[in-house]
């Protein structure tokens, strides 16, 4: 997902006042792709079919309150959202923030601050997506946590569940040594007593599979500490 101005899609829910319409038009002029719905029912339908980058939600919708909708939405979506009100209301602000809103702002004729907040939220969302994407790849190896599968150029590395968890633990600390005790805590649960030799065997098997597939990931031994994973990018 790209958050350059010409690509970010902003969904307005309600906000049909003069200030709301003016802000919609300003964002459009700035290059954002803006959509509008008039009710929570329409909003639910659009969230299921449109690729939305940020939601601007009126505090009071014709068919419900923003906080109630946010509680519902947060059970299935982390879509960035800002609740907008015609006037400051600390009680409503607290209610919406606790329900899952990322921000709460007052619509004013001068919308410069609101525009800055929208841009800031988009930047934070972009950074989060980038972190998730980086965690899902190690060099050219795609990590599929739900399947506990590591894939390189379309081919599975055929790791066992334990080997996958070891690779994930090392990958989450890419380029940083991880002790055997820490691997035991992460991979086997901290309450599980395990000999270091067992860790070494799993790492040895993991190393062999990484080498056989030529994926570029290398598990190095760090004397007196444990193991460290590196990718071709780290070694360049």
XYZ file of N, CA and C in Angstrom:
708
model
N 0.839 -1.190 0.000
C 0.000 0.000 0.000
C 0.875 1.241 0.000
N 0.602 2.190 -0.897
C 1.441 3.363 -1.037
C 0.713 4.572 -0.489
N 1.373 5.345 0.368
C 0.724 6.495 0.953
C 1.164 7.811 0.315
N 1.735 7.764 -0.860
C 1.949 9.001 -1.587
C 0.592 9.637 -1.829
N 0.559 10.963 -1.873
C -0.709 11.677 -1.952
C -1.609 11.160 -3.064
N -1.041 10.868 -4.204
C -1.858 10.512 -5.356
C -2.481 9.137 -5.225
N -2.120 8.385 -4.178
C -2.629 7.033 -4.065
C -3.469 6.785 -2.817
N -3.275 7.521 -1.732
C -4.013 7.256 -0.504
C -5.503 7.504 -0.715
N -6.320 6.563 -0.239
C -7.769 6.676 -0.353
C -8.357 6.994 1.011
N -9.116 8.070 1.087
C -9.704 8.533 2.341
C -11.215 8.435 2.230
N -11.823 7.765 3.199
C -13.277 7.597 3.202
C -13.901 8.527 4.233
N -14.778 9.396 3.782
C -15.535 10.285 4.661
C -16.855 9.611 5.013
N -17.160 9.522 6.287
C -18.445 8.977 6.732
C -19.219 10.107 7.398
N -20.301 10.543 6.760
C -21.020 11.713 7.247
C -20.277 12.956 6.803
N -20.098 13.896 7.754
C -19.291 15.095 7.491
C -19.809 15.870 6.285
N -21.139 16.049 6.241
C -21.736 16.764 5.117
C -22.025 18.223 5.445
N -21.421 18.735 6.546
C -21.535 20.153 6.862
C -20.653 20.946 5.902
N -20.780 22.270 5.973
C -19.959 23.107 5.089
C -18.468 22.856 5.311
N -18.064 22.755 6.595
C -16.649 22.517 6.893
C -16.207 21.143 6.406
N -17.095 20.147 6.549
C -16.769 18.801 6.095
C -16.607 18.738 4.589
N -17.515 19.398 3.875
C -17.440 19.429 2.412
C -16.181 20.165 1.960
N -15.857 21.260 2.642
C -14.664 22.030 2.283
C -13.394 21.204 2.490
N -13.361 20.417 3.574
C -12.173 19.600 3.838
C -12.066 18.474 2.814
N -13.200 17.881 2.451
C -13.231 16.856 1.401
C -12.618 17.418 0.119
N -13.038 18.619 -0.244
C -12.547 19.234 -1.480
C -11.062 19.571 -1.378
N -10.621 19.990 -0.189
C -9.197 20.319 -0.034
C -8.328 19.067 -0.175
N -8.746 17.978 0.445
C -7.976 16.738 0.328
C -7.924 16.259 -1.118
N -9.025 16.420 -1.826
C -9.058 16.034 -3.240
C -8.066 16.870 -4.049
N -8.029 18.156 -3.768
C -7.075 19.029 -4.471
C -5.630 18.657 -4.133
N -5.417 18.142 -2.928
C -4.069 17.732 -2.521
C -3.636 16.433 -3.202
N -4.550 15.791 -3.908
C -4.187 14.580 -4.637
C -4.688 13.297 -4.024
N -5.411 13.377 -2.897
C -5.943 12.168 -2.279
C -7.210 11.723 -3.014
N -7.429 10.413 -3.005
C -8.654 9.854 -3.584
C -9.692 9.798 -2.473
N -10.706 10.650 -2.535
C -11.684 10.771 -1.452
C -13.031 10.175 -1.847
N -13.604 9.419 -0.927
C -14.924 8.824 -1.100
C -15.818 9.300 0.038
N -17.132 9.211 -0.176
C -18.047 9.656 0.870
C -19.217 8.689 1.006
N -19.601 8.401 2.258
C -20.823 7.649 2.539
C -21.629 8.451 3.557
N -22.942 8.193 3.579
C -23.798 8.989 4.439
C -24.309 8.296 5.675
N -24.030 6.992 5.809
C -24.546 6.250 6.959
C -23.576 5.146 7.349
N -23.771 4.607 8.547
C -22.939 3.490 8.986
C -23.208 2.249 8.148
N -24.440 2.091 7.687
C -24.761 0.944 6.830
C -23.953 1.014 5.536
N -23.901 2.196 4.927
C -23.082 2.371 3.717
C -21.609 2.176 4.027
N -21.199 2.651 5.193
C -19.794 2.523 5.590
C -19.392 1.063 5.684
N -20.220 0.247 6.326
C -19.923 -1.192 6.434
C -19.783 -1.818 5.049
N -20.664 -1.453 4.146
C -20.620 -2.022 2.794
C -19.350 -1.602 2.059
N -18.941 -0.344 2.207
C -17.744 0.143 1.518
C -16.473 -0.459 2.078
N -16.418 -0.665 3.386
C -15.217 -1.241 3.979
C -14.988 -2.663 3.490
N -16.049 -3.313 3.063
C -15.898 -4.671 2.567
C -15.486 -4.752 1.110
N -15.607 -3.624 0.381
C -15.344 -3.675 -1.059
C -14.258 -2.710 -1.523
N -14.014 -1.643 -0.765
C -13.036 -0.630 -1.163
C -11.741 -0.786 -0.371
N -10.613 -0.475 -1.005
C -9.318 -0.463 -0.318
C -9.121 0.927 0.277
N -9.425 1.058 1.568
C -9.389 2.347 2.247
C -8.105 2.475 3.059
N -7.482 3.660 3.018
C -6.262 3.904 3.782
C -6.535 4.588 5.113
N -7.565 5.421 5.162
C -7.900 6.110 6.404
C -9.389 6.455 6.399
N -9.993 6.387 7.570
C -11.419 6.690 7.729
C -11.573 7.970 8.532
N -12.354 8.910 7.997
C -12.746 10.112 8.732
C -14.219 9.958 9.060
N -14.513 9.803 10.338
C -15.849 9.389 10.783
C -16.506 10.480 11.615
N -17.693 10.882 11.209
C -18.453 11.861 11.973
C -18.870 11.265 13.317
N -18.798 12.079 14.372
C -19.137 11.593 15.711
C -20.554 11.044 15.759
N -21.501 11.792 15.200
C -22.902 11.361 15.197
C -23.342 11.061 13.766
N -23.599 9.791 13.503
C -24.105 9.381 12.205
C -25.619 9.220 12.283
N -26.331 9.275 11.153
C -27.790 9.146 11.188
C -28.267 7.843 11.823
N -27.473 6.783 11.698
C -27.895 5.480 12.214
C -26.975 4.955 13.316
N -26.297 5.859 14.031
C -25.501 5.377 15.153
C -24.399 6.325 15.574
N -23.713 5.925 16.636
C -22.638 6.729 17.222
C -21.285 6.180 16.777
N -20.327 7.070 16.572
C -19.005 6.657 16.100
C -18.356 5.633 17.021
N -18.471 5.823 18.333
C -17.814 4.912 19.282
C -18.351 3.496 19.153
N -19.656 3.370 18.978
C -20.239 2.026 18.843
C -19.731 1.348 17.573
N -19.641 2.115 16.490
C -19.139 1.532 15.247
C -17.677 1.137 15.378
N -16.877 1.975 16.021
C -15.452 1.680 16.164
C -15.218 0.409 16.965
N -15.991 0.211 18.026
C -15.858 -1.028 18.804
C -16.103 -2.242 17.915
N -17.113 -2.127 17.075
C -17.435 -3.214 16.143
C -16.315 -3.399 15.124
N -15.842 -2.303 14.550
C -14.822 -2.380 13.502
C -13.507 -2.934 14.035
N -13.144 -2.569 15.263
C -11.852 -2.989 15.813
C -11.766 -4.489 16.084
N -12.884 -5.181 16.052
C -12.831 -6.635 16.218
C -12.309 -7.324 14.964
N -12.255 -6.584 13.851
C -11.827 -7.221 12.599
C -10.920 -6.353 11.730
N -10.669 -5.110 12.144
C -9.882 -4.223 11.287
C -9.068 -3.241 12.120
N -7.846 -2.943 11.641
C -7.017 -1.917 12.277
C -6.903 -0.681 11.380
N -7.926 -0.458 10.565
C -7.956 0.696 9.671
C -7.760 1.991 10.459
N -6.807 2.834 10.066
C -6.623 4.119 10.745
C -7.906 4.946 10.684
N -8.289 5.541 11.815
C -9.555 6.271 11.873
C -9.425 7.522 12.731
N -10.040 8.591 12.258
C -10.132 9.837 13.018
C -11.606 10.185 13.148
N -12.054 10.434 14.378
C -13.423 10.879 14.607
C -13.440 12.404 14.596
N -14.411 12.968 13.877
C -14.525 14.415 13.758
C -15.827 14.896 14.369
N -15.742 16.013 15.086
C -16.900 16.581 15.762
C -17.015 18.057 15.409
N -18.240 18.589 15.509
C -18.445 20.013 15.228
C -17.926 20.897 16.349
N -17.796 20.333 17.554
C -17.343 21.124 18.698
C -16.561 20.241 19.657
N -15.645 20.816 20.441
C -14.869 20.025 21.397
C -15.774 19.400 22.449
N -15.500 18.159 22.800
C -16.267 17.465 23.839
C -15.353 16.423 24.469
N -14.709 16.741 25.602
C -13.757 15.809 26.223
C -14.350 14.440 26.516
N -15.610 14.410 26.942
C -16.241 13.126 27.251
C -16.365 12.243 26.024
N -16.831 12.829 24.926
C -16.963 12.072 23.682
C -15.588 11.683 23.135
N -14.617 12.563 23.298
C -13.267 12.262 22.824
C -12.708 11.033 23.526
N -12.849 10.990 24.852
C -12.376 9.830 25.618
C -13.102 8.571 25.173
N -14.419 8.680 24.999
C -15.227 7.528 24.595
C -14.747 6.968 23.259
N -14.490 7.840 22.305
C -14.079 7.383 20.971
C -12.659 6.831 20.967
N -11.762 7.477 21.693
C -10.389 6.980 21.751
C -10.339 5.606 22.402
N -11.119 5.415 23.452
C -11.148 4.107 24.108
C -11.826 3.056 23.238
N -12.692 3.499 22.325
C -13.367 2.556 21.424
C -12.483 2.143 20.255
N -11.370 2.877 20.045
C -10.461 2.478 18.976
C -10.102 3.544 17.967
N -10.574 4.779 18.171
C -10.189 5.845 17.252
C -8.721 6.202 17.456
N -8.027 6.503 16.365
C -6.624 6.909 16.460
C -6.480 8.372 16.850
N -7.525 9.153 16.588
C -7.470 10.576 16.910
C -8.895 11.105 16.975
N -9.044 12.282 17.584
C -10.350 12.937 17.704
C -10.106 14.414 17.451
N -10.770 14.961 16.439
C -10.513 16.348 16.053
C -11.821 17.107 15.880
N -11.705 18.416 15.980
C -12.845 19.295 15.755
C -12.744 19.903 14.363
N -13.839 19.820 13.622
C -13.874 20.414 12.285
C -14.002 21.925 12.410
N -13.089 22.635 11.790
C -13.112 24.098 11.813
C -12.931 24.622 10.389
N -13.325 25.889 10.161
C -13.093 26.461 8.831
C -11.619 26.403 8.427
N -10.709 26.627 9.397
C -9.282 26.494 9.122
C -8.890 25.048 9.401
N -8.726 24.260 8.337
C -8.494 22.822 8.496
C -7.022 22.442 8.361
N -6.121 23.400 8.515
C -4.690 23.127 8.335
C -4.181 22.097 9.337
N -4.586 22.240 10.605
C -4.140 21.299 11.636
C -4.706 19.911 11.360
N -5.968 19.848 10.967
C -6.581 18.555 10.663
C -5.866 17.881 9.493
N -5.514 18.643 8.483
C -4.780 18.085 7.342
C -3.444 17.506 7.805
N -2.761 18.216 8.694
C -1.482 17.725 9.213
C -1.677 16.433 9.997
N -2.773 16.332 10.742
C -3.039 15.115 11.518
C -3.351 13.935 10.607
N -4.077 14.181 9.548
C -4.360 13.116 8.581
C -3.056 12.611 7.971
N -2.197 13.520 7.570
C -0.919 13.120 6.977
C -0.058 12.360 7.983
N -0.065 12.810 9.235
C 0.732 12.130 10.261
C 0.230 10.714 10.492
N -1.089 10.534 10.523
C -1.651 9.202 10.733
C -1.334 8.289 9.552
N -1.381 8.818 8.349
C -1.023 8.027 7.173
C 0.441 7.595 7.227
N 1.318 8.479 7.686
C 2.736 8.118 7.795
C 2.943 7.008 8.813
N 2.249 7.095 9.954
C 2.379 6.049 10.975
C 1.857 4.721 10.454
N 0.741 4.776 9.727
C 0.178 3.545 9.171
C 1.125 2.936 8.147
N 1.745 3.777 7.332
C 2.711 3.298 6.339
C 3.887 2.621 7.023
N 4.376 3.226 8.102
C 5.513 2.649 8.823
C 5.152 1.297 9.410
N 3.920 1.174 9.931
C 3.485 -0.096 10.506
C 3.394 -1.172 9.438
N 2.848 -0.828 8.277
C 2.748 -1.789 7.177
C 4.134 -2.222 6.725
N 5.070 -1.270 6.705
C 6.432 -1.602 6.299
C 7.076 -2.564 7.296
N 6.827 -2.332 8.602
C 7.390 -3.230 9.614
C 6.828 -4.634 9.471
N 5.522 -4.731 9.210
C 4.904 -6.047 9.029
C 5.476 -6.733 7.799
N 5.624 -5.964 6.697
C 6.174 -6.546 5.465
C 7.593 -7.036 5.686
N 8.389 -6.245 6.411
C 9.765 -6.650 6.672
C 9.809 -7.909 7.520
N 8.871 -8.021 8.469
C 8.851 -9.205 9.330
C 8.435 -10.437 8.539
N 7.681 -10.248 7.469
C 7.200 -11.371 6.675
C 8.212 -11.841 5.641
N 9.346 -11.166 5.552
C 10.397 -11.615 4.644
C 11.747 -11.549 5.345
N 12.557 -12.552 5.092
C 13.940 -12.573 5.561
C 14.800 -12.714 4.313
N 15.430 -11.618 3.900
C 16.106 -11.654 2.612
C 15.083 -11.924 1.523
N 15.243 -13.029 0.805
C 14.280 -13.419 -0.224
C 13.384 -14.566 0.235
N 13.414 -14.859 1.522
C 12.592 -15.940 2.067
C 11.301 -15.358 2.635
N 10.184 -15.868 2.160
C 8.880 -15.435 2.647
C 8.484 -16.278 3.850
N 8.130 -15.601 4.948
C 7.740 -16.283 6.183
C 6.221 -16.292 6.305
N 5.635 -17.472 6.393
C 4.186 -17.609 6.512
C 3.864 -18.193 7.883
N 3.636 -17.295 8.843
C 3.439 -17.733 10.223
C 2.226 -18.643 10.387
N 1.134 -18.331 9.678
C -0.081 -19.127 9.845
C 0.126 -20.577 9.432
N 1.026 -20.802 8.473
C 1.316 -22.159 7.998
C 2.615 -22.704 8.570
N 3.346 -21.846 9.278
C 4.690 -22.196 9.752
C 5.523 -22.743 8.587
N 5.504 -21.969 7.507
C 6.212 -22.371 6.289
C 7.104 -21.235 5.812
N 8.320 -21.590 5.398
C 9.254 -20.632 4.815
C 9.413 -20.972 3.338
N 9.257 -19.958 2.477
C 9.241 -20.190 1.032
C 10.307 -19.332 0.357
N 11.091 -19.969 -0.513
C 12.129 -19.260 -1.265
C 11.904 -19.500 -2.753
N 11.645 -18.425 -3.470
C 11.394 -18.491 -4.914
C 10.328 -19.523 -5.261
N 9.274 -19.525 -4.471
C 8.140 -20.400 -4.722
C 8.266 -21.801 -4.180
N 9.426 -22.143 -3.625
C 9.640 -23.492 -3.102
C 9.748 -23.479 -1.581
N 9.059 -24.421 -0.955
C 9.121 -24.526 0.500
C 10.498 -25.004 0.948
N 10.986 -24.438 2.046
C 12.251 -24.912 2.618
C 12.059 -26.206 3.396
N 10.804 -26.630 3.525
C 10.459 -27.901 4.176
C 10.995 -27.960 5.611
N 10.751 -26.894 6.351
C 11.164 -26.848 7.751
C 10.134 -27.538 8.628
N 10.596 -28.158 9.687
C 9.675 -28.680 10.694
C 9.116 -27.489 11.471
N 7.998 -27.664 12.191
C 7.463 -26.553 12.991
C 8.499 -25.961 13.945
N 9.310 -26.811 14.563
C 10.331 -26.305 15.486
C 11.401 -25.522 14.745
N 11.845 -26.036 13.601
C 12.850 -25.320 12.813
C 12.317 -23.966 12.355
N 11.030 -23.941 12.004
C 10.438 -22.669 11.593
C 10.457 -21.672 12.743
N 10.095 -22.120 13.934
C 10.074 -21.216 15.086
C 11.482 -20.730 15.434
N 12.470 -21.597 15.264
C 13.859 -21.171 15.483
C 14.240 -20.091 14.466
N 13.888 -20.317 13.198
C 14.190 -19.331 12.158
C 13.469 -18.021 12.437
N 12.226 -18.102 12.864
C 11.471 -16.890 13.191
C 12.127 -16.140 14.349
N 12.533 -16.859 15.385
C 13.169 -16.216 16.542
C 14.465 -15.526 16.141
N 15.266 -16.196 15.327
C 16.515 -15.589 14.864
C 16.237 -14.435 13.895
N 15.219 -14.614 13.040
C 14.879 -13.575 12.073
C 14.346 -12.310 12.714
N 13.623 -12.456 13.827
C 13.119 -11.277 14.533
C 14.246 -10.497 15.193
N 15.414 -11.109 15.261
C 16.604 -10.444 15.808
C 17.727 -10.469 14.769
N 17.366 -10.224 13.517
C 18.301 -10.357 12.403
C 19.588 -9.570 12.662
N 20.712 -10.280 12.546
C 22.004 -9.643 12.741
C 22.427 -9.482 14.184
N 21.571 -9.938 15.109
C 21.859 -9.807 16.544
C 21.968 -11.200 17.157
N 23.003 -11.476 17.938
C 23.138 -12.799 18.558
C 21.978 -13.096 19.505
N 21.497 -14.331 19.453
C 20.431 -14.800 20.347
C 20.982 -15.983 21.133
N 20.874 -15.932 22.439
C 21.427 -17.001 23.272
C 20.582 -18.265 23.165
N 21.168 -19.373 23.527
C 20.422 -20.633 23.538
C 19.271 -20.561 24.532
N 19.520 -19.967 25.694
C 18.453 -19.841 26.690
C 17.293 -19.013 26.151
N 17.608 -17.970 25.394
C 16.558 -17.144 24.815
C 15.788 -17.923 23.750
N 16.476 -18.726 22.968
C 15.791 -19.568 21.989
C 14.861 -20.554 22.673
N 15.315 -21.124 23.779
C 14.455 -22.036 24.539
C 13.205 -21.300 25.007
N 13.379 -20.080 25.501
C 12.236 -19.309 26.005
C 11.240 -19.006 24.894
N 11.756 -18.616 23.725
C 10.880 -18.222 22.626
C 10.259 -19.428 21.926
N 11.081 -20.423 21.632
C 10.642 -21.540 20.787
C 9.908 -22.614 21.569
N 10.391 -22.902 22.774
C 9.811 -24.015 23.530
C 9.038 -23.589 24.772
N 8.946 -22.306 25.045
C 8.287 -21.771 26.234
C 9.293 -21.730 27.383
N 9.260 -20.636 28.106
C 10.274 -20.393 29.133
C 10.216 -21.392 30.281
N 9.069 -22.055 30.449
C 8.955 -22.998 31.567
C 9.451 -24.393 31.189
N 9.828 -24.562 29.941
C 10.219 -25.884 29.453
C 11.725 -26.063 29.624
N 12.133 -27.096 30.368
C 13.551 -27.368 30.570
C 14.082 -28.140 29.366
N 15.128 -27.624 28.771
C 15.640 -28.225 27.547
C 17.159 -28.116 27.531
N 17.809 -29.189 27.134
C 19.261 -29.157 27.034
C 19.691 -28.333 25.823
N 20.794 -27.636 25.975
C 21.304 -26.830 24.867
C 21.631 -27.684 23.653
N 21.972 -28.930 23.885
C 22.303 -29.814 22.771
C 21.100 -29.968 21.839
N 19.903 -29.995 22.404
C 18.700 -30.107 21.572
C 18.558 -28.880 20.680
N 18.833 -27.709 21.241
C 18.808 -26.480 20.443
C 19.816 -26.581 19.303
N 21.011 -27.048 19.625
C 22.075 -27.153 18.622
C 21.680 -28.073 17.471
N 20.988 -29.162 17.795
C 20.573 -30.111 16.755
C 19.578 -29.457 15.799
N 18.607 -28.739 16.359
C 17.612 -28.073 15.508
C 18.267 -26.990 14.655
N 19.209 -26.262 15.230
C 19.909 -25.229 14.464
C 20.732 -25.867 13.349
N 21.380 -26.979 13.640
C 22.169 -27.675 12.622
C 21.286 -28.098 11.453
N 20.116 -28.662 11.765
C 19.198 -29.081 10.700
C 18.698 -27.881 9.899
N 18.419 -26.794 10.604
C 17.974 -25.574 9.933
C 19.057 -25.055 8.993
N 20.283 -25.019 9.475
C 21.405 -24.577 8.650
C 21.509 -25.386 7.362
N 21.374 -26.679 7.505
C 21.517 -27.562 6.351
C 20.457 -27.256 5.301
N 19.218 -27.046 5.740
C 18.144 -26.776 4.790
C 18.315 -25.409 4.132
N 18.749 -24.427 4.901
C 18.997 -23.107 4.316
C 20.092 -23.184 3.260
N 21.131 -23.959 3.553
C 22.243 -24.112 2.615
C 21.817 -24.867 1.367
N 21.051 -25.942 1.545
C 20.615 -26.756 0.409
C 19.784 -25.951 -0.584
N 18.997 -25.025 -0.075
C 18.132 -24.243 -0.960
C 18.824 -22.988 -1.485
N 20.017 -22.691 -0.981
C 20.761 -21.539 -1.489
C 20.029 -20.222 -1.352
N 19.295 -20.066 -0.248
C 18.460 -18.874 -0.088
C 19.234 -17.667 0.440
N 20.480 -17.871 0.834
C 21.301 -16.747 1.277
C 21.278 -16.480 2.762
N 20.362 -17.107 3.498
C 20.323 -16.931 4.950
C 21.383 -17.812 5.592
N 22.101 -17.250 6.542
C 23.180 -17.979 7.207
C 23.018 -17.869 8.714
N 23.062 -19.013 9.399
C 23.039 -19.037 10.862
C 24.469 -19.245 11.343
N 25.019 -18.240 11.991
C 26.400 -18.307 12.480
C 26.419 -18.548 13.983
N 27.394 -19.320 14.425
C 27.596 -19.526 15.862
C 28.338 -18.322 16.435
N 27.910 -17.883 17.599
C 28.574 -16.787 18.299
C 29.120 -17.355 19.601
N 30.418 -17.475 19.676
C 31.065 -18.133 20.814
C 30.630 -17.514 22.149
N 30.225 -18.386 23.049
C 29.833 -17.949 24.377
C 28.469 -17.305 24.460
N 27.770 -17.214 23.317
C 26.451 -16.560 23.322
C 25.386 -17.500 22.776
N 25.433 -17.759 21.473
C 24.412 -18.589 20.849
C 24.527 -18.535 19.348
N 23.483 -18.001 18.690
C 23.456 -17.986 17.232
C 22.986 -16.631 16.711
N 23.387 -16.357 15.467
C 22.998 -15.110 14.814
C 22.639 -15.406 13.366
N 21.501 -14.866 12.921
C 21.069 -15.032 11.532
C 21.454 -13.793 10.735
N 21.968 -14.010 9.537
C 22.273 -12.885 8.651
C 21.731 -13.178 7.261
N 21.411 -12.102 6.543
C 20.927 -12.216 5.169
C 21.956 -11.587 4.244
N 21.850 -11.828 2.928
C 22.816 -11.231 1.996
C 22.900 -9.717 2.126
N 21.768 -9.069 2.411
C 21.765 -7.612 2.554
C 22.624 -7.175 3.723
N 22.519 -7.922 4.837
C 23.303 -7.566 6.021
C 24.791 -7.748 5.784
N 25.145 -8.700 4.916
C 26.559 -9.016 4.726
C 27.216 -8.184 3.631
N 26.386 -7.427 2.888
C 26.942 -6.634 1.776
C 27.592 -5.353 2.282
